[in-house]
Amino acid sequence: MGGLPYAVAHLGLDAPVYATLPTVKMGTMASYDAYCALRRQVGRVPYTLNEVDAAFDRIVQLKYSQTVRLSGRAAGISVVPLAAGVGLGGAIWR
């Protein structure tokens, strides 16, 4: 998830991104932390905090066992996040 703000803001990523709620929350916090660390250590960051917010706001948050039917070129495919049991928010996808 670390590259998501840059990919959305500067590479034009517009594909849907799916994640569980804990993954979105922790990914947002980790991206904020990475921003602060890069700014402190390197002096510049390739994305802004507003771009972090915009990238994570567009994520489709799913509950465990919630089925999503994809559309467009992926029409006919369904994905379901299942609890991985390893880390907070972690999922395996079926």
The first five atom37 places (N, CA, C, CB, O) and aatype in JSON, in Angstrom:
{
  "aatype": [12, 7, 7, 10, 14, 18, 0, 19, 0, 8, 10, 7, 10, 3, 0, 14, 19, 18, 0, 16, 10, 14, 16, 19, 11, 12, 7, 16, 12, 0, 15, 18, 3, 0, 18, 4, 0, 10, 1, 1, 5, 19, 7, 1, 19, 14, 18, 16, 10, 2, 6, 19, 3, 0, 0, 13, 3, 1, 9, 19, 5, 10, 11, 18, 15, 5, 16, 19, 1, 10, 15, 7, 1, 0, 0, 7, 9, 15, 19, 19, 14, 10, 0, 0, 7, 19, 7, 10, 7, 7, 0, 9, 17, 1],
  "atom_mask": [
    [1, 1, 1, 1, 1],
    [1, 1, 1, 0, 1],
    [1, 1, 1, 0, 1],
    [1, 1, 1, 1, 1],
    [1, 1, 1, 1, 1],
    [1, 1, 1, 1, 1],
    [1, 1, 1, 1, 1],
    [1, 1, 1, 1, 1],
    [1, 1, 1, 1, 1],
    [1, 1, 1, 1, 1],
    [1, 1, 1, 1, 1],
    [1, 1, 1, 0, 1],
    [1, 1, 1, 1, 1],
    [1, 1, 1, 1, 1],
    [1, 1, 1, 1, 1],
    [1, 1, 1, 1, 1],
    [1, 1, 1, 1, 1],
    [1, 1, 1, 1, 1],
    [1, 1, 1, 1, 1],
    [1, 1, 1, 1, 1],
    [1, 1, 1, 1, 1],
    [1, 1, 1, 1, 1],
    [1, 1, 1, 1, 1],
    [1, 1, 1, 1, 1],
    [1, 1, 1, 1, 1],
    [1, 1, 1, 1, 1],
    [1, 1, 1, 0, 1],
    [1, 1, 1, 1, 1],
    [1, 1, 1, 1, 1],
    [1, 1, 1, 1, 1],
    [1, 1, 1, 1, 1],
    [1, 1, 1, 1, 1],
    [1, 1, 1, 1, 1],
    [1, 1, 1, 1, 1],
    [1, 1, 1, 1, 1],
    [1, 1, 1, 1, 1],
    [1, 1, 1, 1, 1],
    [1, 1, 1, 1, 1],
    [1, 1, 1, 1, 1],
    [1, 1, 1, 1, 1],
    [1, 1, 1, 1, 1],
    [1, 1, 1, 1, 1],
    [1, 1, 1, 0, 1],
    [1, 1, 1, 1, 1],
    [1, 1, 1, 1, 1],
    [1, 1, 1, 1, 1],
    [1, 1, 1, 1, 1],
    [1, 1, 1, 1, 1],
    [1, 1, 1, 1, 1],
    [1, 1, 1, 1, 1],
    [1, 1, 1, 1, 1],
    [1, 1, 1, 1, 1],
    [1, 1, 1, 1, 1],
    [1, 1, 1, 1, 1],
    [1, 1, 1, 1, 1],
    [1, 1, 1, 1, 1],
    [1, 1, 1, 1, 1],
    [1, 1, 1, 1, 1],
    [1, 1, 1, 1, 1],
    [1, 1, 1, 1, 1],
    [1, 1, 1, 1, 1],
    [1, 1, 1, 1, 1],
    [1, 1, 1, 1, 1],
    [1, 1, 1, 1, 1],
    [1, 1, 1, 1, 1],
    [1, 1, 1, 1, 1],
    [1, 1, 1, 1, 1],
    [1, 1, 1, 1, 1],
    [1, 1, 1, 1, 1],
    [1, 1, 1, 1, 1],
    [1, 1, 1, 1, 1],
    [1, 1, 1, 0, 1],
    [1, 1, 1, 1, 1],
    [1, 1, 1, 1, 1],
    [1, 1, 1, 1, 1],
    [1, 1, 1, 0, 1],
    [1, 1, 1, 1, 1],
    [1, 1, 1, 1, 1],
    [1, 1, 1, 1, 1],
    [1, 1, 1, 1, 1],
    [1, 1, 1, 1, 1],
    [1, 1, 1, 1, 1],
    [1, 1, 1, 1, 1],
    [1, 1, 1, 1, 1],
    [1, 1, 1, 0, 1],
    [1, 1, 1, 1, 1],
    [1, 1, 1, 0, 1],
    [1, 1, 1, 1, 1],
    [1, 1, 1, 0, 1],
    [1, 1, 1, 0, 1],
    [1, 1, 1, 1, 1],
    [1, 1, 1, 1, 1],
    [1, 1, 1, 1, 1],
    [1, 1, 1, 1, 1]
  ],
  "atom_positions": [
    [[0.81, -1.19, 0.0], [0.0, 0.0, 0.0], [0.85, 1.26, 0.0], [-0.92, 0.0, 1.19], [0.34, 2.35, -0.26]],
    [[2.13, 1.12, 0.28], [2.99, 2.28, 0.4], [3.08, 3.11, -0.87], [0.0, 0.0, 0.0], [3.25, 4.33, -0.78]],
    [[2.98, 2.5, -2.01], [3.09, 3.23, -3.26], [1.76, 3.74, -3.8], [0.0, 0.0, 0.0], [1.72, 4.4, -4.83]],
    [[0.68, 3.44, -3.11], [-0.65, 3.81, -3.61], [-0.83, 5.32, -3.81], [-1.7, 3.31, -2.65], [-1.33, 5.73, -4.86]],
    [[-0.44, 6.17, -2.85], [-0.63, 7.61, -3.08], [0.11, 8.1, -4.32], [-0.16, 8.39, -1.86], [-0.43, 8.9, -5.09]],
    [[1.31, 7.64, -4.53], [2.09, 8.06, -5.69], [1.45, 7.53, -6.98], [3.55, 7.58, -5.58], [1.32, 8.26, -7.96]],
    [[1.05, 6.26, -6.96], [0.46, 5.65, -8.16], [-0.84, 6.35, -8.57], [0.19, 4.17, -7.93], [-1.09, 6.55, -9.76]],
    [[-1.65, 6.71, -7.6], [-2.92, 7.38, -7.9], [-2.67, 8.82, -8.38], [-3.83, 7.39, -6.65], [-3.25, 9.25, -9.37]],
    [[-1.81, 9.54, -7.67], [-1.61, 10.96, -7.96], [-0.74, 11.23, -9.19], [-1.0, 11.63, -6.77], [-0.97, 12.19, -9.91]],
    [[0.26, 10.37, -9.43], [1.24, 10.7, -10.46], [1.31, 9.7, -11.62], [2.58, 10.8, -9.84], [1.83, 10.03, -12.68]],
    [[0.8, 8.51, -11.42], [0.83, 7.51, -12.49], [-0.54, 7.27, -13.11], [1.37, 6.2, -11.97], [-0.68, 6.52, -14.07]],
    [[-1.56, 7.92, -12.55], [-2.9, 7.83, -13.11], [-3.65, 6.55, -12.8], [0.0, 0.0, 0.0], [-4.56, 6.17, -13.53]],
    [[-3.27, 5.86, -11.73], [-3.98, 4.63, -11.35], [-5.44, 4.97, -11.08], [-3.34, 3.96, -10.11], [-5.75, 5.78, -10.21]],
    [[-6.34, 4.34, -11.84], [-7.77, 4.56, -11.61], [-8.52, 3.25, -11.46], [-8.36, 5.37, -12.73], [-9.76, 3.24, -11.43]],
    [[-7.8, 2.15, -11.37], [-8.44, 0.84, -11.15], [-8.98, 0.79, -9.73], [-7.43, -0.32, -11.4], [-8.42, 1.42, -8.82]],
    [[-10.06, 0.04, -9.52], [-10.57, -0.09, -8.16], [-9.56, -0.84, -7.29], [-11.93, -0.81, -8.15], [-8.88, -1.75, -7.74]],
    [[-9.48, -0.42, -6.03], [-8.61, -1.06, -5.05], [-9.5, -1.55, -3.92], [-7.48, -0.08, -4.52], [-10.3, -0.78, -3.38]],
    [[-9.37, -2.81, -3.56], [-10.2, -3.4, -2.52], [-9.32, -3.76, -1.32], [-10.94, -4.66, -3.05], [-8.2, -4.24, -1.49]],
    [[-9.85, -3.52, -0.12], [-9.12, -3.87, 1.1], [-10.11, -3.94, 2.26], [-7.99, -2.83, 1.4], [-11.21, -3.41, 2.19]],
    [[-9.68, -4.62, 3.32], [-10.5, -4.65, 4.54], [-10.29, -3.33, 5.3], [-10.12, -5.89, 5.45], [-9.3, -2.64, 5.1]],
    [[-11.24, -3.0, 6.16], [-11.18, -1.75, 6.92], [-9.87, -1.62, 7.71], [-12.37, -1.67, 7.87], [-9.23, -0.57, 7.64]],
    [[-9.44, -2.65, 8.48], [-8.19, -2.48, 9.22], [-6.99, -2.22, 8.3], [-7.92, -3.71, 10.07], [-6.08, -1.48, 8.66]],
    [[-6.99, -2.83, 7.13], [-5.89, -2.61, 6.19], [-5.88, -1.18, 5.69], [-5.99, -3.58, 5.01], [-4.82, -0.57, 5.53]],
    [[-7.06, -0.63, 5.43], [-7.15, 0.76, 4.98], [-6.65, 1.7, 6.08], [-8.6, 1.12, 4.58], [-5.87, 2.61, 5.81]],
    [[-7.1, 1.49, 7.31], [-6.71, 2.37, 8.42], [-5.22, 2.28, 8.68], [-7.49, 2.0, 9.7], [-4.55, 3.31, 8.84]],
    [[-4.68, 1.07, 8.73], [-3.25, 0.92, 8.99], [-2.41, 1.4, 7.81], [-2.91, -0.54, 9.3], [-1.33, 1.96, 8.0]],
    [[-2.9, 1.19, 6.6], [-2.2, 1.68, 5.42], [-2.13, 3.19, 5.4], [0.0, 0.0, 0.0], [-1.11, 3.76, 5.02]],
    [[-3.21, 3.85, 5.8], [-3.22, 5.31, 5.88], [-2.2, 5.79, 6.91], [-4.63, 5.82, 6.24], [-1.42, 6.7, 6.64]],
    [[-2.22, 5.18, 8.1], [-1.27, 5.57, 9.14], [0.17, 5.32, 8.7], [-1.55, 4.82, 10.44], [1.05, 6.15, 8.94]],
    [[0.43, 4.19, 8.07], [1.78, 3.87, 7.61], [2.24, 4.85, 6.54], [1.84, 2.43, 7.06], [3.41, 5.23, 6.5]],
    [[1.33, 5.28, 5.67], [1.68, 6.25, 4.63], [1.97, 7.61, 5.24], [0.54, 6.36, 3.6], [2.88, 8.31, 4.78]],
    [[1.21, 8.01, 6.26], [1.51, 9.25, 6.97], [2.88, 9.17, 7.63], [0.43, 9.55, 8.03], [3.67, 10.12, 7.56]],
    [[3.16, 8.03, 8.26], [4.44, 7.84, 8.92], [5.58, 7.87, 7.91], [4.45, 6.51, 9.69], [6.62, 8.49, 8.16]],
    [[5.4, 7.22, 6.77], [6.43, 7.22, 5.72], [6.66, 8.64, 5.21], [6.02, 6.3, 4.57], [7.79, 9.03, 4.96]],
    [[5.59, 9.39, 5.05], [5.71, 10.78, 4.61], [6.58, 11.58, 5.58], [4.31, 11.44, 4.49], [7.5, 12.27, 5.17]],
    [[6.28, 11.46, 6.87], [7.04, 12.21, 7.89], [8.5, 11.77, 7.92], [6.41, 12.01, 9.28], [9.4, 12.61, 8.03]],
    [[8.75, 10.47, 7.82], [10.12, 9.97, 7.84], [10.9, 10.44, 6.62], [10.13, 8.44, 7.91], [12.05, 10.88, 6.75]],
    [[10.3, 10.36, 5.44], [10.98, 10.83, 4.22], [11.26, 12.33, 4.28], [10.14, 10.5, 2.98], [12.34, 12.79, 3.9]],
    [[10.3, 13.06, 4.76], [10.47, 14.52, 4.84], [11.61, 14.87, 5.79], [9.17, 15.19, 5.31], [12.4, 15.78, 5.53]],
    [[11.68, 14.14, 6.9], [12.71, 14.4, 7.9], [14.09, 13.94, 7.4], [12.36, 13.69, 9.22], [15.08, 14.65, 7.6]],
    [[14.17, 12.77, 6.76], [15.45, 12.2, 6.38], [15.96, 12.68, 5.03], [15.35, 10.71, 6.35], [17.16, 12.91, 4.86]],
    [[15.06, 12.84, 4.06], [15.46, 13.18, 2.7], [15.18, 14.64, 2.37], [14.73, 12.28, 1.7], [15.88, 15.25, 1.57]],
    [[14.16, 15.19, 3.0], [13.82, 16.59, 2.77], [12.7, 16.8, 1.78], [0.0, 0.0, 0.0], [12.15, 17.9, 1.67]],
    [[12.35, 15.76, 1.05], [11.23, 15.89, 0.11], [10.53, 14.55, -0.02], [11.72, 16.39, -1.29], [11.11, 13.5, 0.23]],
    [[9.27, 14.63, -0.4], [8.43, 13.42, -0.54], [7.73, 13.53, -1.89], [7.38, 13.29, 0.65], [7.28, 14.61, -2.27]],
    [[7.63, 12.4, -2.63], [7.03, 12.47, -3.97], [5.5, 12.57, -3.99], [7.44, 11.28, -4.75], [4.9, 12.49, -5.06]],
    [[4.89, 12.74, -2.83], [3.44, 12.91, -2.76], [3.11, 13.77, -1.54], [2.7, 11.53, -2.69], [3.93, 13.92, -0.64]],
    [[1.91, 14.32, -1.52], [1.48, 15.16, -0.4], [0.56, 14.36, 0.53], [0.77, 16.43, -0.91], [0.08, 13.29, 0.17]],
    [[0.33, 14.92, 1.7], [-0.61, 14.26, 2.62], [-2.03, 14.28, 2.06], [-0.58, 14.94, 4.01], [-2.82, 13.37, 2.32]],
    [[-2.37, 15.31, 1.29], [-3.68, 15.34, 0.64], [-3.8, 14.21, -0.38], [-3.92, 16.71, -0.05], [-4.88, 13.64, -0.55]],
    [[-2.7, 13.89, -1.06], [-2.72, 12.78, -2.01], [-2.84, 11.44, -1.3], [-1.45, 12.79, -2.88], [-3.44, 10.5, -1.83]],
    [[-2.27, 11.34, -0.09], [-2.46, 10.13, 0.72], [-3.94, 9.96, 1.04], [-1.62, 10.2, 2.04], [-4.51, 8.89, 0.84]],
    [[-4.55, 11.03, 1.53], [-5.98, 10.98, 1.86], [-6.82, 10.62, 0.65], [-6.44, 12.32, 2.44], [-7.72, 9.78, 0.74]],
    [[-6.54, 11.24, -0.49], [-7.32, 10.99, -1.7], [-7.17, 9.54, -2.15], [-6.88, 11.94, -2.83], [-8.15, 8.92, -2.57]],
    [[-5.98, 9.0, -2.07], [-5.75, 7.62, -2.5], [-6.49, 6.63, -1.61], [-4.25, 7.3, -2.49], [-7.12, 5.69, -2.11]],
    [[-6.43, 6.84, -0.31], [-7.07, 5.89, 0.6], [-8.58, 6.09, 0.68], [-6.47, 6.02, 1.99], [-9.31, 5.15, 1.01]],
    [[-9.06, 7.28, 0.38], [-10.51, 7.52, 0.34], [-11.19, 6.77, -0.8], [-10.8, 9.0, 0.22], [-12.38, 6.47, -0.71]],
    [[-10.45, 6.46, -1.86], [-11.07, 5.81, -3.01], [-11.05, 4.28, -2.9], [-10.36, 6.23, -4.27], [-11.59, 3.6, -3.77]],
    [[-10.43, 3.74, -1.86], [-10.4, 2.29, -1.68], [-11.8, 1.78, -1.34], [-9.39, 1.89, -0.58], [-12.5, 2.38, -0.52]],
    [[-12.19, 0.7, -1.95], [-13.47, 0.05, -1.64], [-13.22, -0.86, -0.43], [-14.04, -0.76, -2.88], [-12.5, -1.85, -0.53]],
    [[-13.83, -0.51, 0.69], [-13.63, -1.27, 1.92], [-14.61, -2.43, 1.96], [-13.8, -0.36, 3.16], [-15.81, -2.26, 1.77]],
    [[-14.06, -3.62, 2.21], [-14.89, -4.82, 2.25], [-14.84, -5.47, 3.63], [-14.43, -5.82, 1.19], [-13.85, -5.38, 4.34]],
    [[-15.94, -6.11, 3.98], [-15.98, -6.93, 5.19], [-15.52, -8.33, 4.81], [-17.42, -6.95, 5.83], [-15.61, -8.74, 3.65]],
    [[-15.03, -9.06, 5.79], [-14.68, -10.46, 5.53], [-15.92, -11.2, 5.02], [-14.12, -11.15, 6.81], [-17.03, -10.99, 5.5]],
    [[-15.71, -12.05, 4.05], [-16.75, -12.88, 3.42], [-17.71, -12.08, 2.55], [-17.53, -13.61, 4.48], [-18.72, -12.63, 2.1]],
    [[-17.42, -10.82, 2.29], [-18.27, -10.01, 1.41], [-17.84, -10.24, -0.04], [-18.18, -8.49, 1.79], [-16.69, -9.98, -0.4]],
    [[-18.76, -10.72, -0.84], [-18.46, -11.0, -2.25], [-18.6, -9.73, -3.09], [-19.39, -12.09, -2.79], [-19.55, -8.97, -2.95]],
    [[-17.63, -9.54, -3.97], [-17.67, -8.41, -4.91], [-17.57, -8.98, -6.31], [-16.52, -7.38, -4.63], [-16.66, -9.75, -6.62]],
    [[-18.51, -8.6, -7.15], [-18.47, -9.0, -8.55], [-17.79, -7.88, -9.34], [-19.92, -9.29, -9.1], [-18.25, -6.74, -9.36]],
    [[-16.7, -8.24, -9.98], [-15.94, -7.25, -10.73], [-16.63, -6.93, -12.04], [-14.51, -7.75, -10.98], [-17.44, -7.71, -12.54]],
    [[-16.3, -5.78, -12.59], [-16.92, -5.35, -13.85], [-15.83, -4.98, -14.85], [-17.88, -4.15, -13.61], [-14.64, -5.14, -14.58]],
    [[-16.25, -4.5, -15.99], [-15.29, -4.11, -17.02], [-14.61, -5.33, -17.61], [0.0, 0.0, 0.0], [-15.25, -6.34, -17.89]],
    [[-13.3, -5.23, -17.79], [-12.54, -6.34, -18.37], [-12.54, -7.57, -17.47], [-11.11, -5.92, -18.63], [-12.28, -8.68, -17.94]],
    [[-12.85, -7.39, -16.18], [-12.87, -8.51, -15.24], [-14.29, -9.02, -14.99], [-12.24, -8.08, -13.92], [-14.52, -9.76, -14.04]],
    [[-15.24, -8.64, -15.83], [-16.62, -9.06, -15.65], [-16.7, -10.58, -15.57], [-17.51, -8.54, -16.8], [-16.04, -11.29, -16.33]],
    [[-17.52, -11.05, -14.66], [-17.69, -12.49, -14.47], [-16.81, -13.07, -13.38], [0.0, 0.0, 0.0], [-16.93, -14.24, -13.05]],
    [[-15.92, -12.26, -12.83], [-15.03, -12.7, -11.74], [-15.55, -12.13, -10.44], [-13.55, -12.27, -12.0], [-15.91, -10.95, -10.37]],
    [[-15.58, -12.95, -9.41], [-15.96, -12.51, -8.07], [-14.77, -12.72, -7.14], [-17.23, -13.27, -7.56], [-14.04, -13.7, -7.27]],
    [[-14.59, -11.8, -6.19], [-13.56, -11.94, -5.18], [-14.18, -11.82, -3.8], [-12.45, -10.88, -5.36], [-15.17, -11.12, -3.61]],
    [[-13.58, -12.54, -2.84], [-14.08, -12.55, -1.47], [-12.88, -12.51, -0.52], [-14.98, -13.81, -1.21], [-12.03, -13.4, -0.58]],
    [[-12.78, -11.5, 0.36], [-11.71, -11.53, 1.36], [-12.08, -12.45, 2.53], [-11.42, -10.1, 1.86], [-13.19, -12.36, 3.07]],
    [[-11.18, -13.31, 2.9], [-11.37, -14.21, 4.03], [-10.29, -13.92, 5.05], [-11.35, -15.7, 3.59], [-9.15, -13.62, 4.68]],
    [[-10.62, -14.0, 6.33], [-9.64, -13.7, 7.38], [-8.43, -14.61, 7.24], [-10.27, -13.86, 8.78], [-8.57, -15.83, 7.19]],
    [[-7.25, -14.02, 7.19], [-6.02, -14.79, 7.03], [-5.57, -15.37, 8.37], [-4.91, -13.91, 6.43], [-4.91, -16.41, 8.4]],
    [[-5.93, -14.72, 9.46], [-5.55, -15.21, 10.77], [-4.09, -14.96, 11.12], [0.0, 0.0, 0.0], [-3.57, -15.54, 12.07]],
    [[-3.42, -14.11, 10.36], [-2.0, -13.85, 10.6], [-1.79, -12.45, 11.18], [-1.21, -14.01, 9.31], [-1.11, -12.3, 12.19]],
    [[-2.35, -11.45, 10.54], [-2.16, -10.07, 10.99], [-3.47, -9.33, 10.99], [0.0, 0.0, 0.0], [-4.43, -9.75, 10.34]],
    [[-3.53, -8.24, 11.73], [-4.73, -7.44, 11.82], [-5.14, -6.95, 10.43], [-4.52, -6.25, 12.78], [-4.38, -6.26, 9.76]],
    [[-6.33, -7.3, 10.01], [-6.84, -6.87, 8.71], [-6.41, -7.74, 7.55], [0.0, 0.0, 0.0], [-6.9, -7.59, 6.43]],
    [[-5.48, -8.66, 7.8], [-4.97, -9.5, 6.73], [-6.05, -10.38, 6.13], [0.0, 0.0, 0.0], [-6.93, -10.87, 6.84]],
    [[-5.99, -10.58, 4.84], [-7.0, -11.38, 4.16], [-6.34, -12.25, 3.1], [-8.07, -10.48, 3.52], [-5.32, -11.9, 2.5]],
    [[-6.95, -13.39, 2.89], [-6.66, -14.18, 1.72], [-7.87, -13.99, 0.8], [-6.4, -15.72, 2.07], [-9.0, -13.82, 1.27]],
    [[-7.64, -14.01, -0.47], [-8.71, -13.69, -1.43], [-9.11, -14.94, -2.2], [-8.28, -12.56, -2.41], [-8.26, -15.66, -2.74]],
    [[-10.39, -15.17, -2.24], [-10.92, -16.3, -3.0], [-11.73, -15.76, -4.14], [-11.78, -17.23, -2.12], [-12.28, -16.52, -4.93]]
  ]
}
